[in-house]
Amino acid sequence: MRDDMDCKEVQKLFIPFINDTLEVKYLDAFLQHLEECQDCREEYDIYYTLIMGTRYLETDAAKAGEWVDSAEKLNGAQDYLTTYRLRRLGKIVIGVVICLSCMILFV
Ligand SMILES: [Zn+2]
């Protein structure tokens, strides 16, 4: 899988992203593209507002005042990705430390 996506690919992922069903392996390229591509960013804002706006009106969220705007959603995803990466890195570091301890013990 290439790291960079074209606009068509990115736009296909708007709905999964908004629904929180986008696979994490696509998330990085997706967020990066939206950062760099003004067209997709605008398109995303429109999608997001339409979908979330409809849902917001249909549910009681309006009463509770739970509105996350499109930019907050992107920031949240970026945070999620960072946490996800740190966790994975943490696992690698622990693995390396265990290996090194074994080597020291057995040498
Ligand atoms: Zn684009």
PDB file of C-alpha atoms and ligand atoms in Angstrom:
ATOM      1  CA  MET A   1       0.000   0.000   0.000  1.00  0.00           C
ATOM      2  CA  ARG A   2       1.369   3.371  -1.036  1.00  0.00           C
ATOM      3  CA  ASP A   3       1.760   5.998   1.618  1.00  0.00           C
ATOM      4  CA  ASP A   4       0.204   8.811  -0.371  1.00  0.00           C
ATOM      5  CA  MET A   5      -3.374   8.707  -1.561  1.00  0.00           C
ATOM      6  CA  ASP A   6      -4.997  10.569  -4.388  1.00  0.00           C
ATOM      7  CA  CYS A   7      -8.071  12.731  -3.906  1.00  0.00           C
ATOM      8  CA  LYS A   8     -10.485  10.031  -5.062  1.00  0.00           C
ATOM      9  CA  GLU A   9      -9.162   7.518  -2.568  1.00  0.00           C
ATOM     10  CA  VAL A  10      -9.266  10.038   0.226  1.00  0.00           C
ATOM     11  CA  GLN A  11     -12.827  11.051  -0.556  1.00  0.00           C
ATOM     12  CA  LYS A  12     -13.932   7.420  -0.416  1.00  0.00           C
ATOM     13  CA  LEU A  13     -12.717   7.338   3.173  1.00  0.00           C
ATOM     14  CA  PHE A  14     -14.695  10.336   4.422  1.00  0.00           C
ATOM     15  CA  ILE A  15     -17.658   8.252   5.517  1.00  0.00           C
ATOM     16  CA  PRO A  16     -15.654   5.539   7.339  1.00  0.00           C
ATOM     17  CA  PHE A  17     -13.606   8.275   8.996  1.00  0.00           C
ATOM     18  CA  ILE A  18     -16.652  10.171  10.189  1.00  0.00           C
ATOM     19  CA  ASN A  19     -18.203   6.905  11.387  1.00  0.00           C
ATOM     20  CA  ASP A  20     -14.989   5.969  13.221  1.00  0.00           C
ATOM     21  CA  THR A  21     -14.639   2.805  11.177  1.00  0.00           C
ATOM     22  CA  LEU A  22     -11.579   3.826   9.175  1.00  0.00           C
ATOM     23  CA  GLU A  23      -8.753   1.338   9.636  1.00  0.00           C
ATOM     24  CA  VAL A  24      -5.783   2.799  11.420  1.00  0.00           C
ATOM     25  CA  LYS A  25      -3.438   1.805   8.590  1.00  0.00           C
ATOM     26  CA  TYR A  26      -5.182   4.317   6.325  1.00  0.00           C
ATOM     27  CA  LEU A  27      -5.483   7.010   8.943  1.00  0.00           C
ATOM     28  CA  ASP A  28      -2.015   8.492   8.591  1.00  0.00           C
ATOM     29  CA  ALA A  29      -2.169   8.964   4.824  1.00  0.00           C
ATOM     30  CA  PHE A  30      -5.725  10.223   5.146  1.00  0.00           C
ATOM     31  CA  LEU A  31      -4.885  12.884   7.715  1.00  0.00           C
ATOM     32  CA  GLN A  32      -1.769  13.880   5.837  1.00  0.00           C
ATOM     33  CA  HIS A  33      -3.674  14.352   2.619  1.00  0.00           C
ATOM     34  CA  LEU A  34      -6.279  16.522   4.307  1.00  0.00           C
ATOM     35  CA  GLU A  35      -3.513  18.632   5.740  1.00  0.00           C
ATOM     36  CA  GLU A  36      -2.004  19.247   2.332  1.00  0.00           C
ATOM     37  CA  CYS A  37      -4.993  19.248   0.010  1.00  0.00           C
ATOM     38  CA  GLN A  38      -7.321  22.202   0.326  1.00  0.00           C
ATOM     39  CA  ASP A  39      -9.911  20.679  -2.019  1.00  0.00           C
ATOM     40  CA  CYS A  40     -10.310  17.529   0.040  1.00  0.00           C
ATOM     41  CA  ARG A  41     -10.285  19.489   3.263  1.00  0.00           C
ATOM     42  CA  GLU A  42     -13.202  21.585   2.069  1.00  0.00           C
ATOM     43  CA  GLU A  43     -14.996  18.530   0.767  1.00  0.00           C
ATOM     44  CA  TYR A  44     -14.454  16.803   4.096  1.00  0.00           C
ATOM     45  CA  ASP A  45     -15.848  19.787   5.997  1.00  0.00           C
ATOM     46  CA  ILE A  46     -18.987  19.693   3.867  1.00  0.00           C
ATOM     47  CA  TYR A  47     -19.435  15.921   4.304  1.00  0.00           C
ATOM     48  CA  TYR A  48     -18.808  16.106   7.980  1.00  0.00           C
ATOM     49  CA  THR A  49     -21.220  18.967   8.546  1.00  0.00           C
ATOM     50  CA  LEU A  50     -23.908  17.258   6.482  1.00  0.00           C
ATOM     51  CA  ILE A  51     -23.597  13.849   8.125  1.00  0.00           C
ATOM     52  CA  MET A  52     -23.061  15.001  11.666  1.00  0.00           C
ATOM     53  CA  GLY A  53     -25.603  17.788  11.312  1.00  0.00           C
ATOM     54  CA  THR A  54     -28.280  15.308  10.270  1.00  0.00           C
ATOM     55  CA  ARG A  55     -27.392  12.983  13.121  1.00  0.00           C
ATOM     56  CA  TYR A  56     -27.193  15.795  15.569  1.00  0.00           C
ATOM     57  CA  LEU A  57     -30.712  16.854  14.745  1.00  0.00           C
ATOM     58  CA  GLU A  58     -32.028  13.284  14.826  1.00  0.00           C
ATOM     59  CA  THR A  59     -30.647  12.428  18.237  1.00  0.00           C
ATOM     60  CA  ASP A  60     -30.769  14.028  21.626  1.00  0.00           C
ATOM     61  CA  ALA A  61     -27.182  15.164  21.244  1.00  0.00           C
ATOM     62  CA  ALA A  62     -28.525  18.595  20.423  1.00  0.00           C
ATOM     63  CA  LYS A  63     -29.966  18.840  23.912  1.00  0.00           C
ATOM     64  CA  ALA A  64     -26.773  17.618  25.490  1.00  0.00           C
ATOM     65  CA  GLY A  65     -24.760  20.078  23.414  1.00  0.00           C
ATOM     66  CA  GLU A  66     -22.317  17.426  22.234  1.00  0.00           C
ATOM     67  CA  TRP A  67     -21.068  18.878  19.033  1.00  0.00           C
ATOM     68  CA  VAL A  68     -17.592  18.067  17.773  1.00  0.00           C
ATOM     69  CA  ASP A  69     -16.742  20.121  14.723  1.00  0.00           C
ATOM     70  CA  SER A  70     -14.855  18.816  11.707  1.00  0.00           C
ATOM     71  CA  ALA A  71     -11.504  20.280  12.784  1.00  0.00           C
ATOM     72  CA  GLU A  72     -11.811  18.838  16.303  1.00  0.00           C
ATOM     73  CA  LYS A  73     -12.549  15.473  14.765  1.00  0.00           C
ATOM     74  CA  LEU A  74      -9.316  15.661  12.749  1.00  0.00           C
ATOM     75  CA  ASN A  75      -7.302  16.686  15.793  1.00  0.00           C
ATOM     76  CA  GLY A  76      -8.809  13.851  17.781  1.00  0.00           C
ATOM     77  CA  ALA A  77      -7.791  11.393  15.076  1.00  0.00           C
ATOM     78  CA  GLN A  78      -4.277  12.794  15.031  1.00  0.00           C
ATOM     79  CA  ASP A  79      -4.022  12.334  18.804  1.00  0.00           C
ATOM     80  CA  TYR A  80      -5.338   8.821  18.483  1.00  0.00           C
ATOM     81  CA  LEU A  81      -2.728   8.019  15.848  1.00  0.00           C
ATOM     82  CA  THR A  82       0.070   9.442  17.988  1.00  0.00           C
ATOM     83  CA  THR A  83      -1.044   7.386  20.998  1.00  0.00           C
ATOM     84  CA  TYR A  84      -1.342   4.317  18.802  1.00  0.00           C
ATOM     85  CA  ARG A  85       2.205   4.792  17.509  1.00  0.00           C
ATOM     86  CA  LEU A  86       3.642   5.420  20.974  1.00  0.00           C
ATOM     87  CA  ARG A  87       2.025   2.218  22.218  1.00  0.00           C
ATOM     88  CA  ARG A  88       3.475   0.257  19.348  1.00  0.00           C
ATOM     89  CA  LEU A  89       6.875   1.856  19.910  1.00  0.00           C
ATOM     90  CA  GLY A  90       6.576   1.001  23.603  1.00  0.00           C
ATOM     91  CA  LYS A  91       6.083  -2.649  22.708  1.00  0.00           C
ATOM     92  CA  ILE A  92       9.166  -2.618  20.460  1.00  0.00           C
ATOM     93  CA  VAL A  93      11.254  -0.966  23.188  1.00  0.00           C
ATOM     94  CA  ILE A  94      10.124  -3.537  25.755  1.00  0.00           C
ATOM     95  CA  GLY A  95      10.985  -6.297  23.271  1.00  0.00           C
ATOM     96  CA  VAL A  96      14.468  -4.871  22.738  1.00  0.00           C
ATOM     97  CA  VAL A  97      15.039  -4.496  26.481  1.00  0.00           C
ATOM     98  CA  ILE A  98      13.997  -8.112  27.056  1.00  0.00           C
ATOM     99  CA  CYS A  99      16.356  -9.265  24.308  1.00  0.00           C
ATOM    100  CA  LEU A 100      19.225  -7.272  25.730  1.00  0.00           C
ATOM    101  CA  SER A 101      18.572  -8.641  29.243  1.00  0.00           C
ATOM    102  CA  CYS A 102      18.616 -12.156  27.839  1.00  0.00           C
ATOM    103  CA  MET A 103      21.879 -11.504  26.027  1.00  0.00           C
ATOM    104  CA  ILE A 104      23.473 -10.117  29.188  1.00  0.00           C
ATOM    105  CA  LEU A 105      22.245 -13.085  31.215  1.00  0.00           C
ATOM    106  CA  PHE A 106      23.451 -15.713  28.790  1.00  0.00           C
ATOM    107  CA  VAL A 107      26.794 -14.232  27.737  1.00  0.00           C
TER     108      VAL A 107
HETATM  109 ZN    ZN B   1      -7.108  15.864  -2.303  1.00  0.00          ZN
END
